[in-house]
Coordinates of C-alpha atoms in Angstrom, one line a residue:
X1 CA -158.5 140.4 36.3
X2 CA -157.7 138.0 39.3
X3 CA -160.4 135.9 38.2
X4 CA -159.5 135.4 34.5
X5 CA -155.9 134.4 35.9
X6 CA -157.3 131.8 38.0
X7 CA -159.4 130.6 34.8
X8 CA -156.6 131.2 32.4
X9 CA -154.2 128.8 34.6
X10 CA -157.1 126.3 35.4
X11 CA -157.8 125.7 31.7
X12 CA -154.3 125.1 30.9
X13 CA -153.6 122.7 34.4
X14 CA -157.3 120.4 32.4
X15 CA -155.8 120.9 28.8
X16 CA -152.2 119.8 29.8
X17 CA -154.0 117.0 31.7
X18 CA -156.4 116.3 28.8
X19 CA -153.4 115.5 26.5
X20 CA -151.7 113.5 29.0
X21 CA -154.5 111.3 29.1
X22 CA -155.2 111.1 25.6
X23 CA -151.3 110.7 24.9
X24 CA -151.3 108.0 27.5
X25 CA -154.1 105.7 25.7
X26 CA -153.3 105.8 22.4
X27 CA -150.9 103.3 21.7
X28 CA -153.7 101.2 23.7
X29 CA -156.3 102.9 21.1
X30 CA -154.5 102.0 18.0
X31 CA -153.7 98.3 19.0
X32 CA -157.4 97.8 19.9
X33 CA -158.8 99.1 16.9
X34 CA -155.7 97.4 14.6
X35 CA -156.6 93.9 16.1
X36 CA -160.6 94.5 16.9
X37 CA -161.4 91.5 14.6
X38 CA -162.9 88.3 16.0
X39 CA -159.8 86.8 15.0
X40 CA -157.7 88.4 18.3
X41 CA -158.6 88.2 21.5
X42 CA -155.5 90.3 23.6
X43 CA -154.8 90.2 27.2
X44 CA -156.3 93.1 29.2
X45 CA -153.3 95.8 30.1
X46 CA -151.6 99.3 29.4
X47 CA -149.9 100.1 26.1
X48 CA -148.3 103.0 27.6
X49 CA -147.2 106.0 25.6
X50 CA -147.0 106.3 21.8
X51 CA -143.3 105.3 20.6
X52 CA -142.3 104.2 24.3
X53 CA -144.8 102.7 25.6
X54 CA -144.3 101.5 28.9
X55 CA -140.5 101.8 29.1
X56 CA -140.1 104.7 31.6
X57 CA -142.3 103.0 33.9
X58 CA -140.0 99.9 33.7
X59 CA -136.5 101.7 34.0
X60 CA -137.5 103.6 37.0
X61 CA -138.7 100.3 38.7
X62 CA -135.3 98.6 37.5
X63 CA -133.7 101.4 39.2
X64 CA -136.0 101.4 42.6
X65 CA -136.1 98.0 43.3
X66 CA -133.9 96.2 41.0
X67 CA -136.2 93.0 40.9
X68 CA -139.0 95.2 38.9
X69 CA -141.6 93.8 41.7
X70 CA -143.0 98.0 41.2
X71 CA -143.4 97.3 37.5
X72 CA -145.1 93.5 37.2
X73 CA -147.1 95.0 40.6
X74 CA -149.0 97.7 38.4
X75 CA -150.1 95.2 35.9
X76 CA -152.0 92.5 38.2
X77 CA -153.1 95.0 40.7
X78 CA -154.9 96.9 37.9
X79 CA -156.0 94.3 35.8
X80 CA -156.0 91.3 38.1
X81 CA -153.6 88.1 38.4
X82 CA -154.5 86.5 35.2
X83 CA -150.8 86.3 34.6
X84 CA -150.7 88.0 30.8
X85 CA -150.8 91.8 30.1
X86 CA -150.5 93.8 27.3
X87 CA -148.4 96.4 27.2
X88 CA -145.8 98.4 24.7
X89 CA -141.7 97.1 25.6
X90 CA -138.6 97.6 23.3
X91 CA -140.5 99.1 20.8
X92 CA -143.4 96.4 20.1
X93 CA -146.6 95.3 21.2
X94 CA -145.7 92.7 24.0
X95 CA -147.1 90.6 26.5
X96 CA -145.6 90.5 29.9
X97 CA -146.2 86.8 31.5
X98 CA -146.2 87.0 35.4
X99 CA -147.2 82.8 36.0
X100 CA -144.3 79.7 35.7
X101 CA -147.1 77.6 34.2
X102 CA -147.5 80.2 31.3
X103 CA -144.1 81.1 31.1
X104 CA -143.1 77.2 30.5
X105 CA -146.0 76.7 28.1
X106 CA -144.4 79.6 25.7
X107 CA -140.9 79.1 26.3
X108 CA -141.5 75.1 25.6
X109 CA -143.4 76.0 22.1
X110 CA -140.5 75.7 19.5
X111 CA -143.1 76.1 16.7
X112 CA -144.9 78.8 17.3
X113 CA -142.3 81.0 19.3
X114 CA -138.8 82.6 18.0
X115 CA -136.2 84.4 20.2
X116 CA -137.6 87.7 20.4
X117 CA -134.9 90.2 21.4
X118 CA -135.1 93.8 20.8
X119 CA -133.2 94.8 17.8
X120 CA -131.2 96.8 18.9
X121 CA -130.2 93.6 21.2
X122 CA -129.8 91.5 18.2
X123 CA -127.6 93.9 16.4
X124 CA -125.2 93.6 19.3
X125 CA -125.3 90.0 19.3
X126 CA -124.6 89.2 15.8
X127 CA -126.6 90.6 12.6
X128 CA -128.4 87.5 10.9
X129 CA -126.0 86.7 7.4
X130 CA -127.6 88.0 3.9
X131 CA -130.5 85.8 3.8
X132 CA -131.2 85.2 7.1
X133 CA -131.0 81.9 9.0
X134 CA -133.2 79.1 7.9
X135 CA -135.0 76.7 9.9
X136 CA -132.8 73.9 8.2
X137 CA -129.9 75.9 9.3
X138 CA -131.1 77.0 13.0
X139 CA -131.9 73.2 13.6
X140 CA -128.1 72.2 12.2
X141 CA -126.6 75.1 14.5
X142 CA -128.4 73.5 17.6
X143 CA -127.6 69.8 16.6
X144 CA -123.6 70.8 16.4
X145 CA -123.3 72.2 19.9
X146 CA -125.3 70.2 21.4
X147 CA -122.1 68.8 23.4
X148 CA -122.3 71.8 24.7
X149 CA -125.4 71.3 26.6
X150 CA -124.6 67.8 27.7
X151 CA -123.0 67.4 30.8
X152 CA -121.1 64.3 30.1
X153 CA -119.9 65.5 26.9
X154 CA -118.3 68.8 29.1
X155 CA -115.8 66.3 30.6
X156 CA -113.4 66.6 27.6
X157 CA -113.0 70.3 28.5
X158 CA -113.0 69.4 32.5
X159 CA -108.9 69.3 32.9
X160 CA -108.9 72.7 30.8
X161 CA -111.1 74.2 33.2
X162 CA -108.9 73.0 36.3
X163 CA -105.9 74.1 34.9
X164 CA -107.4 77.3 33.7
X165 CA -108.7 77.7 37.8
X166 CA -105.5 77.0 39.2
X167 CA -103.6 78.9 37.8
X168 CA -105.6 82.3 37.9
X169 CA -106.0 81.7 42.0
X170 CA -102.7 81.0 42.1
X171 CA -101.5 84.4 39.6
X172 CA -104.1 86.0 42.3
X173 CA -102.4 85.3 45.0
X174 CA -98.5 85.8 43.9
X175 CA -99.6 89.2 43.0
X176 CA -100.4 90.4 46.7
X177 CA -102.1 93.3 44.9
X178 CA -105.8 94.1 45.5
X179 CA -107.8 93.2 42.8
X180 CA -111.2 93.9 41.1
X181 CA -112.5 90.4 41.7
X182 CA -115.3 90.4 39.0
X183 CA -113.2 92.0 36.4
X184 CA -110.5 89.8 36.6
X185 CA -112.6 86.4 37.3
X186 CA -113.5 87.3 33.5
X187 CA -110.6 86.3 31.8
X188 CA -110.1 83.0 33.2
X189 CA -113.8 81.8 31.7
X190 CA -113.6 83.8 28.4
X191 CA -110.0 81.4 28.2
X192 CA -112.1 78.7 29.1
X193 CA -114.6 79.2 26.4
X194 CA -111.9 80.2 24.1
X195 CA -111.3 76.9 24.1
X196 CA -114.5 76.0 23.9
X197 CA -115.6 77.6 20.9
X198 CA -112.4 77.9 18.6
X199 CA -109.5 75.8 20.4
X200 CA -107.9 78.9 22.1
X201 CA -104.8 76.7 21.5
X202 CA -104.6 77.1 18.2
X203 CA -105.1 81.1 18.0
X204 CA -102.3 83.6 18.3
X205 CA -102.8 85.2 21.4
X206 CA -103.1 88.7 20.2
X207 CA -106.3 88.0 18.5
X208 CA -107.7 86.2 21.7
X209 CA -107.0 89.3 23.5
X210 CA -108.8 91.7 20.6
X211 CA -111.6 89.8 21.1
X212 CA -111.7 90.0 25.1
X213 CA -111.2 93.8 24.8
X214 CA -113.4 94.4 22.1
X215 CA -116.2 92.5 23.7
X216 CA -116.2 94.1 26.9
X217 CA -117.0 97.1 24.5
X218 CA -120.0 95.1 23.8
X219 CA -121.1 94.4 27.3
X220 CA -121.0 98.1 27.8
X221 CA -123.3 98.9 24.8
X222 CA -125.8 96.5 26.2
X223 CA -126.5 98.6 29.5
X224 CA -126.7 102.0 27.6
X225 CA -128.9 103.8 25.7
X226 CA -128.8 102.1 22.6
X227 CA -128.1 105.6 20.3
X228 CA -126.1 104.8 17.2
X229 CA -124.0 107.6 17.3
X230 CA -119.8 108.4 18.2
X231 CA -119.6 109.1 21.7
X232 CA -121.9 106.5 22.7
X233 CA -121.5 103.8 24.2
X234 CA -124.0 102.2 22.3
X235 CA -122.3 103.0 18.6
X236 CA -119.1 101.9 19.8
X237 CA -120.2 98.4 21.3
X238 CA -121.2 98.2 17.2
X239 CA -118.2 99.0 16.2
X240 CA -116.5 96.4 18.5
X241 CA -118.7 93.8 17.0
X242 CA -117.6 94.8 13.9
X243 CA -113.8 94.3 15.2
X244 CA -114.7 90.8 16.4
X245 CA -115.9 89.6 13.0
X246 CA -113.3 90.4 11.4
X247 CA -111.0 88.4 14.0
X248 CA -113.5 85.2 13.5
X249 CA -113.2 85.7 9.9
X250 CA -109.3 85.5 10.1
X251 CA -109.2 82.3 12.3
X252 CA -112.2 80.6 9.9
X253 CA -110.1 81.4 6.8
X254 CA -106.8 79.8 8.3
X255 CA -108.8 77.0 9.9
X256 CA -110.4 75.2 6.8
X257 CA -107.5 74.5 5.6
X258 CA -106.5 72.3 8.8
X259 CA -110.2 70.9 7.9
X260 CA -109.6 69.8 4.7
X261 CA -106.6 68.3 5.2
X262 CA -107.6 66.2 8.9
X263 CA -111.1 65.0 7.4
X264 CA -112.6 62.5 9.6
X265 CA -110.3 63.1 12.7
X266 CA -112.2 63.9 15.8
X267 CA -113.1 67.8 16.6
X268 CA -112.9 69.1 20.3
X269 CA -114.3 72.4 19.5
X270 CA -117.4 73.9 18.5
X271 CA -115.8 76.2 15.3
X272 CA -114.1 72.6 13.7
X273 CA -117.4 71.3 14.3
X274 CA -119.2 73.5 12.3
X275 CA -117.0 73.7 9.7
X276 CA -116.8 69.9 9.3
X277 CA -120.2 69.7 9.0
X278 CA -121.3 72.8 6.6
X279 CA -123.3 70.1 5.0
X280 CA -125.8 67.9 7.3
X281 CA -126.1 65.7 4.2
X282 CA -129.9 66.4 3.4
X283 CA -129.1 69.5 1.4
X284 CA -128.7 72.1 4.5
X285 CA -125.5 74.1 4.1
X286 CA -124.0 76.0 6.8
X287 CA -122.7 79.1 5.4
X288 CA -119.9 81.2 7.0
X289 CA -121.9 84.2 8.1
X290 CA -123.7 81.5 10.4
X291 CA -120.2 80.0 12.0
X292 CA -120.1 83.4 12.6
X293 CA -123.1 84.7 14.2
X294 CA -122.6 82.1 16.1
X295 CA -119.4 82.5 17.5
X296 CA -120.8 85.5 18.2
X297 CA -124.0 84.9 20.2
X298 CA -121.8 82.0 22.5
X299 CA -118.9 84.7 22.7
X300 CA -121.3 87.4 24.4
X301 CA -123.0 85.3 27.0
X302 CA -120.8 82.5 27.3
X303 CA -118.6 83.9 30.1
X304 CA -119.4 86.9 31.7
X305 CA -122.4 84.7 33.4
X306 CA -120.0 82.4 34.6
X307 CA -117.5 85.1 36.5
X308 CA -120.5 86.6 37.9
X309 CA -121.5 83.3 39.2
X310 CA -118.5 82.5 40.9
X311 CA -117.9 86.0 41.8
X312 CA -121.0 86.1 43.7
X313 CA -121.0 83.0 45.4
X314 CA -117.5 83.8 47.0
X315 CA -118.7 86.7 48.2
X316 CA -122.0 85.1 49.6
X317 CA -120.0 82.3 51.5
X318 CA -117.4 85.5 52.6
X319 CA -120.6 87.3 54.1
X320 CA -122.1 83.7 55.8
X321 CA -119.1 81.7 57.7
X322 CA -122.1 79.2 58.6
X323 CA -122.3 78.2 54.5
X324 CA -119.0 78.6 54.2
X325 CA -117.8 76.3 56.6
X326 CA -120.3 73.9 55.3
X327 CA -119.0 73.9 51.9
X328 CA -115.6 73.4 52.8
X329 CA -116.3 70.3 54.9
X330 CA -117.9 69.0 52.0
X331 CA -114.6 70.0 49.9
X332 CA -112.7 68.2 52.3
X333 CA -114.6 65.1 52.6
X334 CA -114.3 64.9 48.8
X335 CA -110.5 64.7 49.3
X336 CA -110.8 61.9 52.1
X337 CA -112.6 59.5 49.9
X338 CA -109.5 59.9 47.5
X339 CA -107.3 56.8 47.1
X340 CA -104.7 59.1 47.3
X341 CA -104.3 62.5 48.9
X342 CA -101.9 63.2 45.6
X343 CA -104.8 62.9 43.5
X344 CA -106.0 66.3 42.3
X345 CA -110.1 67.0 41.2
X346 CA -111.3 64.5 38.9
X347 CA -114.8 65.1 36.7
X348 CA -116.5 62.6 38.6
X349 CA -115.9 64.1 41.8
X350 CA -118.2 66.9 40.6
X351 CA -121.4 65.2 41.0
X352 CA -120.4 64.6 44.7
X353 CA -121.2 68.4 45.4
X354 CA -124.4 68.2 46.7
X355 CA -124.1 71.1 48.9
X356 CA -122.1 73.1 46.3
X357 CA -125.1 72.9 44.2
X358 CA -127.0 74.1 46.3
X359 CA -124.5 77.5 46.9
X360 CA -125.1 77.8 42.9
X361 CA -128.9 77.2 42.9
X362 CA -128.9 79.9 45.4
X363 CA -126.3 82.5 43.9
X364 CA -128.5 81.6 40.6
X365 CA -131.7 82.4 42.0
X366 CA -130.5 85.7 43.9
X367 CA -128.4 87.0 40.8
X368 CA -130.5 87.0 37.8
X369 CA -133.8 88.6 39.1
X370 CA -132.6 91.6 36.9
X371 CA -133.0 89.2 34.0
X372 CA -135.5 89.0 31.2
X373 CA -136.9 85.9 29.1
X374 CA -137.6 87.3 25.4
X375 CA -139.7 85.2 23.0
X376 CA -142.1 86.7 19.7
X377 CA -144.9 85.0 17.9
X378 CA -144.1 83.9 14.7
X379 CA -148.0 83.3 14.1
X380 CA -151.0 84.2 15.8
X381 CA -150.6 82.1 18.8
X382 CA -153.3 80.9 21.4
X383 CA -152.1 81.4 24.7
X384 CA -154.2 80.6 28.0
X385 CA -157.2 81.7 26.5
X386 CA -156.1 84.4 24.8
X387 CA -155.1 85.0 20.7
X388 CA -152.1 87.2 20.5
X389 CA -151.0 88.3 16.8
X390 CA -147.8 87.2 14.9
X391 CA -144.8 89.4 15.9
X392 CA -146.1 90.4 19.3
X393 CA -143.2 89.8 21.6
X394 CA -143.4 87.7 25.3
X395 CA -141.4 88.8 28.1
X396 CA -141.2 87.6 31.6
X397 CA -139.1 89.1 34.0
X398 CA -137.0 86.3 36.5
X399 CA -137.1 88.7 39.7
X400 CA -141.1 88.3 40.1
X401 CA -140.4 84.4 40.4
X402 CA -137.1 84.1 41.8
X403 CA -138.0 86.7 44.6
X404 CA -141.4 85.5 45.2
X405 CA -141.7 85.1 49.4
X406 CA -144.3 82.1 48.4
X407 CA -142.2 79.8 47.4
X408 CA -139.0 81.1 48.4
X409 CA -139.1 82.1 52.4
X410 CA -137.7 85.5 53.3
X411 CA -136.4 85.6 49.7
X412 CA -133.8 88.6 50.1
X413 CA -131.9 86.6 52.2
X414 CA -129.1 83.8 50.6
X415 CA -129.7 80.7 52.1
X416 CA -128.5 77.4 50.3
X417 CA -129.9 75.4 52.6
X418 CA -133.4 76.5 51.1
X419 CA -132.7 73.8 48.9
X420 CA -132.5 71.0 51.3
X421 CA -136.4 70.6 50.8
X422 CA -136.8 72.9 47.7
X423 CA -137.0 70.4 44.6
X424 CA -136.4 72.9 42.1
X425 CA -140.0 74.7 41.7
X426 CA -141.2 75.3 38.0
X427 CA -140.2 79.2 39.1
X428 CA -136.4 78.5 39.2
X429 CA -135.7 79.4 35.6
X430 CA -132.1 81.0 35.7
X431 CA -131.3 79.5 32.0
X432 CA -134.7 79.5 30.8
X433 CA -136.2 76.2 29.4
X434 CA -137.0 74.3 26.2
X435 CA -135.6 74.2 22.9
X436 CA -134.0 77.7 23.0
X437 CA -132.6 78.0 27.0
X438 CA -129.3 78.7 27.0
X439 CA -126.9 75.8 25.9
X440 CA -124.2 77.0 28.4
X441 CA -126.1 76.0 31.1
X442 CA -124.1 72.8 32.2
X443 CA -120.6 74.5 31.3
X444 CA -121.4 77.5 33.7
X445 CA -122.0 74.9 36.8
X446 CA -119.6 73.1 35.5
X447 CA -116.7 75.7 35.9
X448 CA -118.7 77.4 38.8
X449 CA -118.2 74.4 40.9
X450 CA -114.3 74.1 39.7
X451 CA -113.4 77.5 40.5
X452 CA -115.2 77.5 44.0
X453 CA -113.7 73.9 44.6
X454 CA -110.1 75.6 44.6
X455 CA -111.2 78.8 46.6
X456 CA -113.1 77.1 49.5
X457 CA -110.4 74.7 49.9
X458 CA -107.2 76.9 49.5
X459 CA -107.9 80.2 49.4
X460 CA -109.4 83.6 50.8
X461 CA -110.6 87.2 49.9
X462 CA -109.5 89.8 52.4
X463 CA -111.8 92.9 51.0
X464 CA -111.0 96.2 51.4
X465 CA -114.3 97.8 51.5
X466 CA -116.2 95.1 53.0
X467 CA -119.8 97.0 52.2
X468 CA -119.2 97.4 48.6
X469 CA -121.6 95.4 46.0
X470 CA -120.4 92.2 44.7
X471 CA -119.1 93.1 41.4
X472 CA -117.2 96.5 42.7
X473 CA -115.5 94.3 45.4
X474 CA -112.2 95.4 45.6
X475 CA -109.7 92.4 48.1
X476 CA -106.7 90.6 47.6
X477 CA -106.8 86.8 47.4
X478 CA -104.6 84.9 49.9
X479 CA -103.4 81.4 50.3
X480 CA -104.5 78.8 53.1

């Protein structure tokens, strides 16, 4: 009897392990024998389990280590450091890229690579209008905010952004309140792309404030599970999206009117650009639902990046007097050379930051190794050898370049100074690159270096839990 136990419990242990293992390689199975044809040629790697693939595996990294270093690990010690690897992410057959040179190759490709986000991703961001976008209409899109990209063209915005700085350091401090430093460094740069994007100006106030509130709502959906269903988190950062369309709606109605009746009159914002321009006079029309999904695409990243930024790099120069003390001599300098010591920041003077750069580059490098590069194959696509079908997605994750002790010594620690020699390496890729990087890369530095300009020089936290993590900092601000 004693024996047939030990057999009965055996057995099961080697049938429950015989199904893992089978479970475990059939995604891997499938995609093999689906794309088996001369015609593919897929990187070696691990397709995880059916329907999830290899998510677990990737949250519980995220969660250990933050920079996913466990995750990318598994893949080139198993399969060797050929820098692609199959595997099965956000619900599609994907391949994870784990080299700068590849990485650039892919991201650079405009024609054979779209943005490849995760749907449920995408339907957070801004559902595509009925039809879809065409190329005629994506290039258009780009074209028109393009002054958002240049750096030059972000002066006309520059005394905004001052003002906009001042002021909330200066509401900061009146207060003598502690405040949660991340949270409220959010407002000032969604007023600052307000302005941006629609004219804040020109919109009632209660309707800029809908969309702040509703978009946080948003931001939450993103880091939950994304279950469409009330309670969730997920279901209602839909809903909020929903809210937020109808607000754009409202100010696009009143708005063409103004249009039509100032035609040829200069635009200073990205929503009277568009709708100035519906037609790029070869035939391509820009419909509504496209002013739209773009407003709300720039209204999701456009600012939240930017109060982490500067939220971080305070609390870096807080946590290093050395850096800190460095930067503010270069502040101070800046006001010496002046012609006169009534003069207040000018846009030029921006460009005489070197070391404040430098503090970004850093806070850039350090902050976003959480963040991952999408792209996805809109045709079967040679890549470094290898032939990967249409619709298979790309990912590379920034932590396993931006962390990486090779090129960056003792990367854990911040060090601006690293930059003195450091040219910026092919690896530094905290807006991604090519065609589709983000176009608010130049605003972010831009009001990066504004805000810490007028903390460094007149202004400190006192924190009240001096331990806790940079976006839970809790301290008041205080005049110098």
């Amino acid at each position: 009897m004693e024996f047939d136990s030990v057999f009965l419990y055996t057995a099961l242990a080697v049938g429950v392990l015989t199904i893992c293992t089978v479970l475990k390689r059939v995604n891997g199975w499938f995609y093999s024998i689906k794309f088996s044809s001369k015609e593919y040629r897929v990187p070696p790697g691990d397709m995880g389990w059916p329907f999830i693939g290899n998510m677990l595996f990737f949250f519980r990294s995220f969660k250990l280590g933050g920079d996913l270093g466990t995750f990318i690990s598994y893949f080139v010690t198993r399969f060797g450091a050929g820098g692609m690897y199959k595997s099965f992410m956000f619900g599609k057959p994907s391949v994870i890229i784990t080299t700068p040179e590849i990485v650039r190759k892919v991201l650079m490709d405009d024609d054979n690579f779209d943005l490849g986000f995760p749907q449920y991703l995408r339907d957070l961001l801004g559902q595509e209008p009925t039809g879809g976008t065409t190329i005629q209409e994506d290039k258009l899109i780009r074209r028109l905010t393009a002054p958002i990209k240049n750096h030059i063209s972000l002066s006309s915005y520059f005394d905004c952004i001052k003002k906009i700085a001042k002021s909330s350091f200066e509401k900061w401090a009146d207060m003598g309140e502690p405040i949660e430093l991340f949270a409220e460094m959010r407002r000032p740069a969604f007023d600052v792309l307000m302005q941006v994007l629609i004219g804040g100006d020109q919109v009632a106030p209660h309707l800029l404030d809908m969309v702040f509130k509703q978009n946080s709502y948003r931001f939450s959906g993103l880091h939950s599970l994304p279950i469409n269903f009330p309670g969730f988190a997920y279901n209602k950062a839909l809903k909020a999206r929903t809210e937020i369309v109808k607000v754009y709606e409202e100010i696009i109605n009143e708005r063409k009117a103004m249009i039509a009746n100032t035609k040829g009159e200069p635009r200073t914002n990205l929503l009277d650009t568009m709708l100035d321009t519906q037609d790029d006079g070869e035939g391509t029309k820009l419909r509504d639902g496209n002013i739209v999904k773009t407003l709300l695409w720039y209204t999701f990243g456009g600012y939240e990046s930017v109060a982490r930024v500067a939220t971080k790099a305070i609390m870096h120069l807080e946590r290093n007097p050395e850096f800190y003390q460095k930067a503010k001599e270069e502040q101070e300098d800046i006001i010496k050379r002046r012609s006169s010591p009534n003069d207040g920041l000018n846009f030029d003077e921006i460009s005489q930051m070197k070391y404040l750069s430098k503090v970004i580059n850093e806070t850039l490098r350090m902050g976003s190794t959480e963040t991952v590069l999408f792209r996805e194959a809109n045709t079967t696509v040679n890549v470094n050898g290898y032939s990967v079908p249409k619709g298979w997605k790309f990912l590379t994750l920034l932590g396993k370049f931006h962390m990486d002790p090779n090129v960056y010594v003792k990367p854990k620690e911040f060090n601006p100074s690293r930059w003195d020699d450091l040219d910026k390496p092919a690896s530094f890729l905290p807006f991604g690159i090519g065609p589709k990087m983000c176009p608010g890369a130049n605003l972010v530095r831009l009001e990066v270096s504004v805000f810490l300009h007028y903390y460094i020089l007149y202004y400190r936290i006192e924190q009240l839990s001096p331990k806790s993590e940079m976006e839970t900092c809790v301290a008041r601000i205080k005049k110098i």
